[in-house]
PDB file of C-alpha atoms in Angstrom:
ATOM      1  CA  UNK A   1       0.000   0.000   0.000  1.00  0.00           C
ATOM      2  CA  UNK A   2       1.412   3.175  -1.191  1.00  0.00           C
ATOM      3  CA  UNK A   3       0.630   5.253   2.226  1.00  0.00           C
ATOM      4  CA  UNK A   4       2.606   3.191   3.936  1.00  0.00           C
ATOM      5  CA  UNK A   5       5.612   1.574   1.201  1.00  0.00           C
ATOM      6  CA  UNK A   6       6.458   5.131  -0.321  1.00  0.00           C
ATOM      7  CA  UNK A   7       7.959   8.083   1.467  1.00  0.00           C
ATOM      8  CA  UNK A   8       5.351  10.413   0.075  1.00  0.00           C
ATOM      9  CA  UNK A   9       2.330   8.317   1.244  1.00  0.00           C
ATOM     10  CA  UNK A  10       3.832   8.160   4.435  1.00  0.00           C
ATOM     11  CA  UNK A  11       4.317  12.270   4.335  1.00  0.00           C
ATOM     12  CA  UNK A  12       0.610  11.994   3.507  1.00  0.00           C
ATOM     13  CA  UNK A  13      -0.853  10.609   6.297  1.00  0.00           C
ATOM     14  CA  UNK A  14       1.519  12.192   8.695  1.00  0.00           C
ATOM     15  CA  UNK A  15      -0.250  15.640   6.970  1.00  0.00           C
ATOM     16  CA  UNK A  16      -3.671  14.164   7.601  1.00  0.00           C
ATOM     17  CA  UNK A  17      -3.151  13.136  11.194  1.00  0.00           C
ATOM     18  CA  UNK A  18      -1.742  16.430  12.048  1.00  0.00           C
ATOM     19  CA  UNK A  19      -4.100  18.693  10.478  1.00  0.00           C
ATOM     20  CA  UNK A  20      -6.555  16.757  12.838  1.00  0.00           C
ATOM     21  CA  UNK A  21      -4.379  17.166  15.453  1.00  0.00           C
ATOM     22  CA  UNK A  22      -4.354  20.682  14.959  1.00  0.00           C
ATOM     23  CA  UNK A  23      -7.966  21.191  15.089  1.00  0.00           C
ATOM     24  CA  UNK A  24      -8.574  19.401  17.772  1.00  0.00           C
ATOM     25  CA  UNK A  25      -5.924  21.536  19.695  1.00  0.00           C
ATOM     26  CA  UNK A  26      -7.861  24.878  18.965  1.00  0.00           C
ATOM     27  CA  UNK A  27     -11.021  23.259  19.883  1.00  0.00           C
ATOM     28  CA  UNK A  28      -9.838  22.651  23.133  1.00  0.00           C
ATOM     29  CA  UNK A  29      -8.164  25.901  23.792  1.00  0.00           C
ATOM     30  CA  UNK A  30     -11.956  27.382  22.618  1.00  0.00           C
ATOM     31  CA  UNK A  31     -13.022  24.944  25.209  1.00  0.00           C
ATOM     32  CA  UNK A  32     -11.044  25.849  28.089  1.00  0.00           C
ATOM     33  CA  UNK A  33     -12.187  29.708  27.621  1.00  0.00           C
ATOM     34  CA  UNK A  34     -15.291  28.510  28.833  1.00  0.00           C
ATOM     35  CA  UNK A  35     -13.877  27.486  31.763  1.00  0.00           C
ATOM     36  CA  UNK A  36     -12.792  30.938  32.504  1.00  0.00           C
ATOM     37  CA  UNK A  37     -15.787  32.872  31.850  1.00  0.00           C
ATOM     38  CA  UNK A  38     -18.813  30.008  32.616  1.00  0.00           C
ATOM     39  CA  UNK A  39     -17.919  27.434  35.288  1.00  0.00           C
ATOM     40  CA  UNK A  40     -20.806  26.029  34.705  1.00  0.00           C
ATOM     41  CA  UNK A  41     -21.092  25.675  31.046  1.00  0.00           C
ATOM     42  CA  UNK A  42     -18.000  24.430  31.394  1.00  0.00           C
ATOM     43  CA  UNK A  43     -19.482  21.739  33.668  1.00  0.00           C
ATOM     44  CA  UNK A  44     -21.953  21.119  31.423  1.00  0.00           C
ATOM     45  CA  UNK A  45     -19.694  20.418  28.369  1.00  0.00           C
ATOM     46  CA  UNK A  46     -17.664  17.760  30.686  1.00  0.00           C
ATOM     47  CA  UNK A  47     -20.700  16.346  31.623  1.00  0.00           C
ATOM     48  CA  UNK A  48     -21.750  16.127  27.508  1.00  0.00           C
ATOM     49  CA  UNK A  49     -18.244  14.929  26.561  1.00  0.00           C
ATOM     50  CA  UNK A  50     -18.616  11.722  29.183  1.00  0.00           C
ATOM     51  CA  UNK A  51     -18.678   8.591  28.754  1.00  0.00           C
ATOM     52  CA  UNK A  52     -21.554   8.530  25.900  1.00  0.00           C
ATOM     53  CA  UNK A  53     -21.282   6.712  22.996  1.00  0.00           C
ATOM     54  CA  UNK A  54     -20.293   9.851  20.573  1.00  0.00           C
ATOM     55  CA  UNK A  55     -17.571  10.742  23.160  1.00  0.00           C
ATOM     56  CA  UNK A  56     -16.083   7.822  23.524  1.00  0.00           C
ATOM     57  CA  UNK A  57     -15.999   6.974  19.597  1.00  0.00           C
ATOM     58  CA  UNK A  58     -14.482  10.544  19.327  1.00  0.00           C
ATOM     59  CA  UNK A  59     -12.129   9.627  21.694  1.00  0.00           C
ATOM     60  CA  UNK A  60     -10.613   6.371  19.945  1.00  0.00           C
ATOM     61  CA  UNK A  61     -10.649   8.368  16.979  1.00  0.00           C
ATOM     62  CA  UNK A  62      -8.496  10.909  18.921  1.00  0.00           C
ATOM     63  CA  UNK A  63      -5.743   8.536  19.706  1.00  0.00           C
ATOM     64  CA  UNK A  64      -5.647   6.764  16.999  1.00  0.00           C
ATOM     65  CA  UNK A  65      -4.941  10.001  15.599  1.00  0.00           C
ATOM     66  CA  UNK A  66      -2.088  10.530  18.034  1.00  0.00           C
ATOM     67  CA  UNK A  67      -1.060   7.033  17.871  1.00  0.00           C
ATOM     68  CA  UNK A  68      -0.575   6.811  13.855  1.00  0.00           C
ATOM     69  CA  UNK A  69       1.565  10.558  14.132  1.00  0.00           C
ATOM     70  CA  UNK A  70       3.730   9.349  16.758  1.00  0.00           C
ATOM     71  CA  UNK A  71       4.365   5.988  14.670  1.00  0.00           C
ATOM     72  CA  UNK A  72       4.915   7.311  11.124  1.00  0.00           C
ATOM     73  CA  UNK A  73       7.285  10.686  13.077  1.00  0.00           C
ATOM     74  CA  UNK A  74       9.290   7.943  14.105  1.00  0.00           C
ATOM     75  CA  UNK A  75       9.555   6.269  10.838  1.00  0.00           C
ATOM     76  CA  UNK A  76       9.864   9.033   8.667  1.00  0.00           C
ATOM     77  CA  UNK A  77      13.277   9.949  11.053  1.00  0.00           C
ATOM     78  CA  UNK A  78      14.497   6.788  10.968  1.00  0.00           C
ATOM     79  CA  UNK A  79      14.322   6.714   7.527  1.00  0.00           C
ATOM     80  CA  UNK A  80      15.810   9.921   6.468  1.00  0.00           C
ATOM     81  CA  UNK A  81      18.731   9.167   8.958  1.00  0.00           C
ATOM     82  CA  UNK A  82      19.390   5.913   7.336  1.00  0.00           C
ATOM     83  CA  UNK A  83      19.428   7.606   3.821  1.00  0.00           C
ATOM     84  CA  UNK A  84      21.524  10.397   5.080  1.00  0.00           C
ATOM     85  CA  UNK A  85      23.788   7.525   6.411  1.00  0.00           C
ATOM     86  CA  UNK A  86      27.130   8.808   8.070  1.00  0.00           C
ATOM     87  CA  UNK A  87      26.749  12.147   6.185  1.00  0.00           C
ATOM     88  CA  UNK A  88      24.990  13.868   8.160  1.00  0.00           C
ATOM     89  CA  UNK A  89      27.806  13.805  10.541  1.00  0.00           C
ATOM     90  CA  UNK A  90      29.721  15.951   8.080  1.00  0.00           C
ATOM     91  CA  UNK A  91      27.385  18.940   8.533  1.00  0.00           C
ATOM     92  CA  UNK A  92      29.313  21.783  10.333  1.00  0.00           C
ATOM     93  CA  UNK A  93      26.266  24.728   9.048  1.00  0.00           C
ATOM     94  CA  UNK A  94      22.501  24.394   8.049  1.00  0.00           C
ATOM     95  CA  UNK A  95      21.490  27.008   5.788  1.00  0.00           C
ATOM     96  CA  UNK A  96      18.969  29.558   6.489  1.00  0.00           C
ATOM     97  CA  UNK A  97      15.942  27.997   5.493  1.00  0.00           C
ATOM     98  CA  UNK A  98      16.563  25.186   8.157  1.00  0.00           C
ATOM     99  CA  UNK A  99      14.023  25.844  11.006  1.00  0.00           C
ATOM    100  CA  UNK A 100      15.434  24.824  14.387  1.00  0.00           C
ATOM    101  CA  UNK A 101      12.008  23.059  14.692  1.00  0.00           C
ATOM    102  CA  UNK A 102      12.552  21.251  11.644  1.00  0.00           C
ATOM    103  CA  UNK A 103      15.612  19.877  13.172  1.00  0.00           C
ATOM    104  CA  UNK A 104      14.072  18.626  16.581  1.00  0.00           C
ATOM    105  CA  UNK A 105      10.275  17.649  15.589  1.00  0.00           C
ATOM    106  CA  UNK A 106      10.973  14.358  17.281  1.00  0.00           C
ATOM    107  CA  UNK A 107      12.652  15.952  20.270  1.00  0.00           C
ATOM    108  CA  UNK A 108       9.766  18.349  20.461  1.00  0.00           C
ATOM    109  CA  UNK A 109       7.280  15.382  19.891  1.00  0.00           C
ATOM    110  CA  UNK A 110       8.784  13.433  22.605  1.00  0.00           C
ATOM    111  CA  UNK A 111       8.255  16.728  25.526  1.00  0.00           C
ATOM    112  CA  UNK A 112       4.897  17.117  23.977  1.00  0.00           C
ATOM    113  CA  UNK A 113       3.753  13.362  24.675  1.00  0.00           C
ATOM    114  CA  UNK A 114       5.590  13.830  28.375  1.00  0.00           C
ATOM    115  CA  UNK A 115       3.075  16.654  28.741  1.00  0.00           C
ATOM    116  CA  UNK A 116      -0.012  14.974  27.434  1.00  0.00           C
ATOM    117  CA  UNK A 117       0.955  12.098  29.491  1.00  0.00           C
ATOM    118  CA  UNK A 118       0.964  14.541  33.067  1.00  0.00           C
ATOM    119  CA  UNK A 119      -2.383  15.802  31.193  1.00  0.00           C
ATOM    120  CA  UNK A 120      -4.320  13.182  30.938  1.00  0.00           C
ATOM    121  CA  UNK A 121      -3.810  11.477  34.492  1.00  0.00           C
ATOM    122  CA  UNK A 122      -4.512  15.083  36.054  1.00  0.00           C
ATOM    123  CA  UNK A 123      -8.205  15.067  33.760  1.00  0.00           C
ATOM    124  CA  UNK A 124      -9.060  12.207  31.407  1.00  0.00           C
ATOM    125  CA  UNK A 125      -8.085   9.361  33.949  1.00  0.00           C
ATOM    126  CA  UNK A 126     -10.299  11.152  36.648  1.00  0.00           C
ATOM    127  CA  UNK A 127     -13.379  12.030  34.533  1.00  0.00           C
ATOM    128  CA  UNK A 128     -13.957   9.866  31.540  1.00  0.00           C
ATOM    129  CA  UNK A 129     -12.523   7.003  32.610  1.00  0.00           C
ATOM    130  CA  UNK A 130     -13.776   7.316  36.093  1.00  0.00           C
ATOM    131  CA  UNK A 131     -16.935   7.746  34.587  1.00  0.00           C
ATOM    132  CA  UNK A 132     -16.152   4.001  32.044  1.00  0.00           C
ATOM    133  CA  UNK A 133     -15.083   2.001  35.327  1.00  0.00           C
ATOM    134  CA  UNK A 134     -17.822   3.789  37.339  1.00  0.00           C
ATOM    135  CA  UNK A 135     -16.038   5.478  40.306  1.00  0.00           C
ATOM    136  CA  UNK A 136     -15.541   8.644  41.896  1.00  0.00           C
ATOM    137  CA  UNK A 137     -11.772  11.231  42.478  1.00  0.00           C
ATOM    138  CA  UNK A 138     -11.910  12.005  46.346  1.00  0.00           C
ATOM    139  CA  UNK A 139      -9.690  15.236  46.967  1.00  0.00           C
ATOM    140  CA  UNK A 140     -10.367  16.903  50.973  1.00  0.00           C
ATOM    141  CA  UNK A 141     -12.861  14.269  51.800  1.00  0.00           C
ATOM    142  CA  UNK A 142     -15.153  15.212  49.088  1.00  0.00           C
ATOM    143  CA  UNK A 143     -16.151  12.820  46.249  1.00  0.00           C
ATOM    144  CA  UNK A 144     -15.661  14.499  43.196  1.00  0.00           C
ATOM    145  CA  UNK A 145     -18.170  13.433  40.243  1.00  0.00           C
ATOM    146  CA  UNK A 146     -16.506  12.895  36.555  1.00  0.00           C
ATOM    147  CA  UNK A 147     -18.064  16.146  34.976  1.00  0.00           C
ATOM    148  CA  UNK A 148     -16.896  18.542  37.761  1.00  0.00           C
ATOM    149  CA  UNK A 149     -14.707  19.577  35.056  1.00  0.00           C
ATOM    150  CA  UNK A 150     -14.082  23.222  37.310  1.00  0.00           C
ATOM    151  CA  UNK A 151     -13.134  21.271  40.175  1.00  0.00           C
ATOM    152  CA  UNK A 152     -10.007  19.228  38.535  1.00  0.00           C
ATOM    153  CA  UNK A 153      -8.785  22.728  37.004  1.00  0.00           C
ATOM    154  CA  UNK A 154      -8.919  23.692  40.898  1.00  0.00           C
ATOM    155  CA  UNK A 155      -7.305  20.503  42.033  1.00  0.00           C
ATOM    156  CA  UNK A 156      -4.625  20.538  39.356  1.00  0.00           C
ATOM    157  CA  UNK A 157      -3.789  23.923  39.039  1.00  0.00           C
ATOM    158  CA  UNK A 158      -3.782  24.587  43.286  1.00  0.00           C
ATOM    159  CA  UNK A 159      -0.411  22.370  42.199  1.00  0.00           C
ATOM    160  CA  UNK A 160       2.717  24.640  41.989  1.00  0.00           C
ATOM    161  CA  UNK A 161       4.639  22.368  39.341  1.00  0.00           C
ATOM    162  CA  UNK A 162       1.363  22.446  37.052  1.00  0.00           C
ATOM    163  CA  UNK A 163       1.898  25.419  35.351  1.00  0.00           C
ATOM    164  CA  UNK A 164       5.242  25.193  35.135  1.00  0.00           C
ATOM    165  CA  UNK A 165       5.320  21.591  33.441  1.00  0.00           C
ATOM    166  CA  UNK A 166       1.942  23.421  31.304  1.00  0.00           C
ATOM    167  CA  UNK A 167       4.031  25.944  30.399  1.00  0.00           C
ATOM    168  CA  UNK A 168       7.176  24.012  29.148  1.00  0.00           C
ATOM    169  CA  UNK A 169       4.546  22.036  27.243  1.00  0.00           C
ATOM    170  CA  UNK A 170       2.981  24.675  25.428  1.00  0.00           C
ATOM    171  CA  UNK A 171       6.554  25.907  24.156  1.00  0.00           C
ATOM    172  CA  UNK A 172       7.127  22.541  22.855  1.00  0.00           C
ATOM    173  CA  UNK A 173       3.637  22.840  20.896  1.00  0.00           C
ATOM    174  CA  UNK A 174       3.857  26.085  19.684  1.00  0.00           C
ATOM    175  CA  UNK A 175       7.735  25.446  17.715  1.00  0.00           C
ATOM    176  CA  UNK A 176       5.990  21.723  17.027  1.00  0.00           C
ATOM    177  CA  UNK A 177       2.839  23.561  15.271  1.00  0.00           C
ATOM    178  CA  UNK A 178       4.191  26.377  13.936  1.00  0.00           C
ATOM    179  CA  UNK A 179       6.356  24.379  11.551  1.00  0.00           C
ATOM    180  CA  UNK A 180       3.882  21.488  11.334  1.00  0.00           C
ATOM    181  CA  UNK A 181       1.300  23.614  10.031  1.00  0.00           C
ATOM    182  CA  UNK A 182       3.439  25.728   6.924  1.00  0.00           C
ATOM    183  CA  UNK A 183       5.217  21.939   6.022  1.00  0.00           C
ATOM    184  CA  UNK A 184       1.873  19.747   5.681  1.00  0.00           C
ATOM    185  CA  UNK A 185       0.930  21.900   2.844  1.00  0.00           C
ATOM    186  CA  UNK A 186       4.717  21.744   1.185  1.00  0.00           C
ATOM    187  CA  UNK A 187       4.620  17.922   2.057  1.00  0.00           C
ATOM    188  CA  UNK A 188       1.251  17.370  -0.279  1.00  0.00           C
ATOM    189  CA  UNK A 189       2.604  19.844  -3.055  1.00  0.00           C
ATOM    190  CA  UNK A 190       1.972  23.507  -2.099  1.00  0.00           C
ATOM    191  CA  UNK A 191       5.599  24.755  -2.150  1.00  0.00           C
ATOM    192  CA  UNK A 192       5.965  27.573  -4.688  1.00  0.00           C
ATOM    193  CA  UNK A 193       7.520  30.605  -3.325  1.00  0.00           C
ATOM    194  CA  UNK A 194       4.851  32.750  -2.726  1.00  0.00           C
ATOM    195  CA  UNK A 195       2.476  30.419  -1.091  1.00  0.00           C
ATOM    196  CA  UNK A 196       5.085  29.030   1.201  1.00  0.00           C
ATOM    197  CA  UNK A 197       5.534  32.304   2.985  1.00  0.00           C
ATOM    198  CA  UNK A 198       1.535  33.202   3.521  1.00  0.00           C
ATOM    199  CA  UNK A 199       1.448  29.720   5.221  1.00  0.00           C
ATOM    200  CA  UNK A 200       3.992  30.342   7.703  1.00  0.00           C
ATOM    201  CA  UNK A 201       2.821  33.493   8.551  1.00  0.00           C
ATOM    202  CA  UNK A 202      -0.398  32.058   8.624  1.00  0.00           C
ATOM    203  CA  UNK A 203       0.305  28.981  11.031  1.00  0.00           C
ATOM    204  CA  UNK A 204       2.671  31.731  12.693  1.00  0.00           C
ATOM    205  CA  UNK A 205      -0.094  33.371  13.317  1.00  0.00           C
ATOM    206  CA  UNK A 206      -2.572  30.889  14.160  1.00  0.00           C
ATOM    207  CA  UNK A 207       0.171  28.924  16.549  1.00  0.00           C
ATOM    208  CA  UNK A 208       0.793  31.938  18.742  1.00  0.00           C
ATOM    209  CA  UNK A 209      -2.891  33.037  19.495  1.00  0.00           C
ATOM    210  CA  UNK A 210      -3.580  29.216  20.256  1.00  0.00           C
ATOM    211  CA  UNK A 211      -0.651  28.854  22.340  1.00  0.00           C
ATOM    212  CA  UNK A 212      -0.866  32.314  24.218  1.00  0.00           C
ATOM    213  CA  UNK A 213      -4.432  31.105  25.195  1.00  0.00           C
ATOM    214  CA  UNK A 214      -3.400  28.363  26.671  1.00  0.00           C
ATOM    215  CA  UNK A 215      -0.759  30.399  28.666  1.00  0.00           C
ATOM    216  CA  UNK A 216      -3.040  32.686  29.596  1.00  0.00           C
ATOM    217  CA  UNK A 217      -5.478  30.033  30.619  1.00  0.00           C
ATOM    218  CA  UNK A 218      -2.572  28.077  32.539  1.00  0.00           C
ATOM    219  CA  UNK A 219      -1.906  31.487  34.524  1.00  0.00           C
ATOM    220  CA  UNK A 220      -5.812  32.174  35.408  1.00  0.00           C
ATOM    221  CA  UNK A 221      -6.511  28.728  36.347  1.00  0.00           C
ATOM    222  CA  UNK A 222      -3.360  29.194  38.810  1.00  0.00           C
ATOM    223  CA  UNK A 223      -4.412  31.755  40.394  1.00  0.00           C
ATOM    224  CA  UNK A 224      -8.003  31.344  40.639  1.00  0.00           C
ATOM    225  CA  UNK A 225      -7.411  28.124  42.439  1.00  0.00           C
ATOM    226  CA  UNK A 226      -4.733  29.858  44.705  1.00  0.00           C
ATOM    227  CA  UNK A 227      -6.832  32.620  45.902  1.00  0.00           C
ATOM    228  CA  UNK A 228     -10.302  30.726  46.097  1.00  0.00           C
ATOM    229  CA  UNK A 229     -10.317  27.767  48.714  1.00  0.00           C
ATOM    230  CA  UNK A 230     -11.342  24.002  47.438  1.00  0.00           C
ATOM    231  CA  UNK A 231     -14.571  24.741  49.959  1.00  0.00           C
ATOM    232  CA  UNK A 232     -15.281  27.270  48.070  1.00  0.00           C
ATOM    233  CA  UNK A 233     -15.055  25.990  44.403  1.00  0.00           C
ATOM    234  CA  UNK A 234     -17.209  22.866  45.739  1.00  0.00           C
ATOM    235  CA  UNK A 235     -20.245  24.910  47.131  1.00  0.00           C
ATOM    236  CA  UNK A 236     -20.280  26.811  43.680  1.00  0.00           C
ATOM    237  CA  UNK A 237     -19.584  23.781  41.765  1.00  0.00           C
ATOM    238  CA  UNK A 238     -22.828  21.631  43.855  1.00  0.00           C
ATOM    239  CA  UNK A 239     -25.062  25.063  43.834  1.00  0.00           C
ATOM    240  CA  UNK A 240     -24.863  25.423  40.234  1.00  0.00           C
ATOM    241  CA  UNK A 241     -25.394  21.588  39.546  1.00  0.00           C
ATOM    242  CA  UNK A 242     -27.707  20.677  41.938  1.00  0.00           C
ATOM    243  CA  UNK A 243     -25.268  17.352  42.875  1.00  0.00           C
ATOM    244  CA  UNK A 244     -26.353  15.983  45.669  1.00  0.00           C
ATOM    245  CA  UNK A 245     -22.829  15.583  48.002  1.00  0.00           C
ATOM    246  CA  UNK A 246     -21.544  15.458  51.633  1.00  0.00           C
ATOM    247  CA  UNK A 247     -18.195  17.426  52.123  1.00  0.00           C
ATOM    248  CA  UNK A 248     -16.772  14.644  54.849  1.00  0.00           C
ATOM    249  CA  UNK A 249     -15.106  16.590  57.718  1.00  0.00           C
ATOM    250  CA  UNK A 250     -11.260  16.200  58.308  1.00  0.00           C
ATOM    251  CA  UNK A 251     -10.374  13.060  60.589  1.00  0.00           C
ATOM    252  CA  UNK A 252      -9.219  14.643  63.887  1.00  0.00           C
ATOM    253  CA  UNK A 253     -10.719  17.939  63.649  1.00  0.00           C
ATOM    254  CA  UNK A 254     -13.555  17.311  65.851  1.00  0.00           C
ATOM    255  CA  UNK A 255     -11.401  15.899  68.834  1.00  0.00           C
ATOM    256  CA  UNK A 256      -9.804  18.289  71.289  1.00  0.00           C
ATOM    257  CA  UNK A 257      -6.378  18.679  72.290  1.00  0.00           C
ATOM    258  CA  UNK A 258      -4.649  15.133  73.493  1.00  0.00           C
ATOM    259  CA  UNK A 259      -6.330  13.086  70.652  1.00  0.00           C
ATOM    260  CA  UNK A 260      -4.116  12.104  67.756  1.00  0.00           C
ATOM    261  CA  UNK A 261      -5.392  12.631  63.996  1.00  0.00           C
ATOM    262  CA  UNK A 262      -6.046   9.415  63.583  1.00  0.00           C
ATOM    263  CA  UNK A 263      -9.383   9.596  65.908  1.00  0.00           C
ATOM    264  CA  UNK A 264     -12.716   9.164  64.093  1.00  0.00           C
ATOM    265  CA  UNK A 265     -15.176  12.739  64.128  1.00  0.00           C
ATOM    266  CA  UNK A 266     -16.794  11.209  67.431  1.00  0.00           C
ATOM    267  CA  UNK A 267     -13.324  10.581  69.350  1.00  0.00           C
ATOM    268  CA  UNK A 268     -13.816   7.241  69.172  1.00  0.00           C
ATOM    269  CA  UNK A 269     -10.365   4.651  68.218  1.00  0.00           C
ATOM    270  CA  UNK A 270      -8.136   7.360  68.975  1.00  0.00           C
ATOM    271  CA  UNK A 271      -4.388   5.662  69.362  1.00  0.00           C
ATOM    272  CA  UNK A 272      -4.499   8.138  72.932  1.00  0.00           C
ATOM    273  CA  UNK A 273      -7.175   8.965  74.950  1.00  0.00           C
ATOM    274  CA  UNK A 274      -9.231  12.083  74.344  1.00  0.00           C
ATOM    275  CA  UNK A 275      -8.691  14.828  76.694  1.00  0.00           C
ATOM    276  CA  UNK A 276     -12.739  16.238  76.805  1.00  0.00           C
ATOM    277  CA  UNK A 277     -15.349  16.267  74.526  1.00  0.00           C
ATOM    278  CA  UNK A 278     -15.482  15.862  70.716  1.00  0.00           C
ATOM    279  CA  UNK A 279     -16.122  19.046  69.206  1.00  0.00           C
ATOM    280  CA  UNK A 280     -19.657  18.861  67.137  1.00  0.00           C
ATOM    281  CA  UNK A 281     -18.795  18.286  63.364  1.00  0.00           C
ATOM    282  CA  UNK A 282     -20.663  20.026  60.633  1.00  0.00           C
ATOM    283  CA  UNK A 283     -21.105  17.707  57.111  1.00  0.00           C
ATOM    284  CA  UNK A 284     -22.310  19.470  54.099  1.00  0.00           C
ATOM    285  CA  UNK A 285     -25.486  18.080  52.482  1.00  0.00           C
ATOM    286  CA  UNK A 286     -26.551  19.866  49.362  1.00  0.00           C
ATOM    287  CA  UNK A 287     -29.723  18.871  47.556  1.00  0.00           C
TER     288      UNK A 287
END
């Protein structure tokens, strides 16, 4: 099969999958701007993009996606390395219209798949497939439903090393896209001289408003859940739902002085004896 035997078919489908990689990555930024300015329609979208049918075909699709990129990257270096054989030892200067990201689009691949890793235990592990095995995220003592999409932005981003490893990630992306987006169009044949330069300024362009939203997205989520308390995000997250949760109370908190914080809300099975009365514990019930 020619997509797969010749090194243009295999140029082909590495265009393909990244075009669809692409627009996947600016519907997500669009995506995460709801989170910003609408919680709660941010909630909602979560709770849409579940564990349904349509989301969890679109979701196969979406890996497979990554999947067949990260395989044919890999093939297509290996391949131009073995063709280059030992000469490409005997470069000592790269002319002009070398990209630095055209040199190191597996190196930058590689970072970016480190980040998405980080990315999807810190939100896909906890919400769709939470939802596919049927379990809850606990963070405080509270059980965290799947499509509280706001609260894992708090819980993640209340992490100092988040946005930095965010960060580092989106640099990778943006030299990754940038010159992904100009060469899939010279890969399939659009490569004359005057078309080559709107595209990079185009996918310049395009990159960089992509990428500083995410930034800017990384920075807001960081301090939003640094200045607003993980009480706080809850009661707005189970007022504006309507889930029905109790917000457990911290083990040792209702025992007084002389208890240990292993001691049960009552003061009962404490590894020392209680030294007075347990202080009455309030649990959270929202309707």
């Amino acid at each position: 099969m020619w997509l797969t035997n010749s090194s243009i078919g295999r140029k082909l489908v590495m265009c393909i999958t990244g075009a669809c990689l692409i627009l996947f990555v600016t519907f997500h930024v669009l995506m995460n701007a709801v989170a910003i300015f609408w919680p709660s329609a941010y909630d909602v979208i979560c709770a849409f993009l579940g564990a349904n049918w349509y989301a969890l075909v679109a979701s196969i699709g979406l890996a497979a996606l990554f999947v067949i990129h990260i395989i044919y990257a890999v093939w297509l270096t290996l391949q131009n390395r073995k063709a280059r054989g030992n000469d490409r030892y005997a470069v000592t200067s790269k002319p002009k219209q070398v990209e630095w990201a055209s040199q190191n689009m597996l190196v930058l691949g590689i970072v970016i798949l480190a980040f998405l890793v980080v990315h999807l235990i810190q939100f896909w592990a906890k919400m769709q497939l939470a939802e596919i095995i049927g379990c809850d995220a606990h963070h405080d003592g509270v059980e965290v439903p799947p499509a509280a999409g706001s609260l894992f932005l708090h819980i993640a981003f209340s992490q100092i090393w988040t946005p930095i490893v965010y960060i580092i990630g989106f640099i990778a992306l943006w030299f990754h896209m940038n010159h992904g987006f100009w060469s899939m169009f010279q890969s399939c044949g659009w490569d004359n001289d005057v078309w080559i330069k709107r595209l990079k300024c185009i996918g310049c362009w395009w990159t960089t408003i992509v990428i500083g939203l995410f930034v800017a997205q990384a920075i807001v989520f960081t301090v939003r859940a640094n200045t607003t308390t993980f009480e706080e995000a809850c009661a707005n997250y189970f007022a504006e739902t309507g889930y029905a949760a109790a917000v457990a109370p911290q083990l040792g908190a209702a025992c007084t002085e002389g208890c240990n914080n292993n001691c049960t809300p009552d003061c009962n099975n404490c590894e020392t004896p209680c030294e007075g009365v347990a202080i009455e514990t309030e649990t959270i019930v929202i309707d």
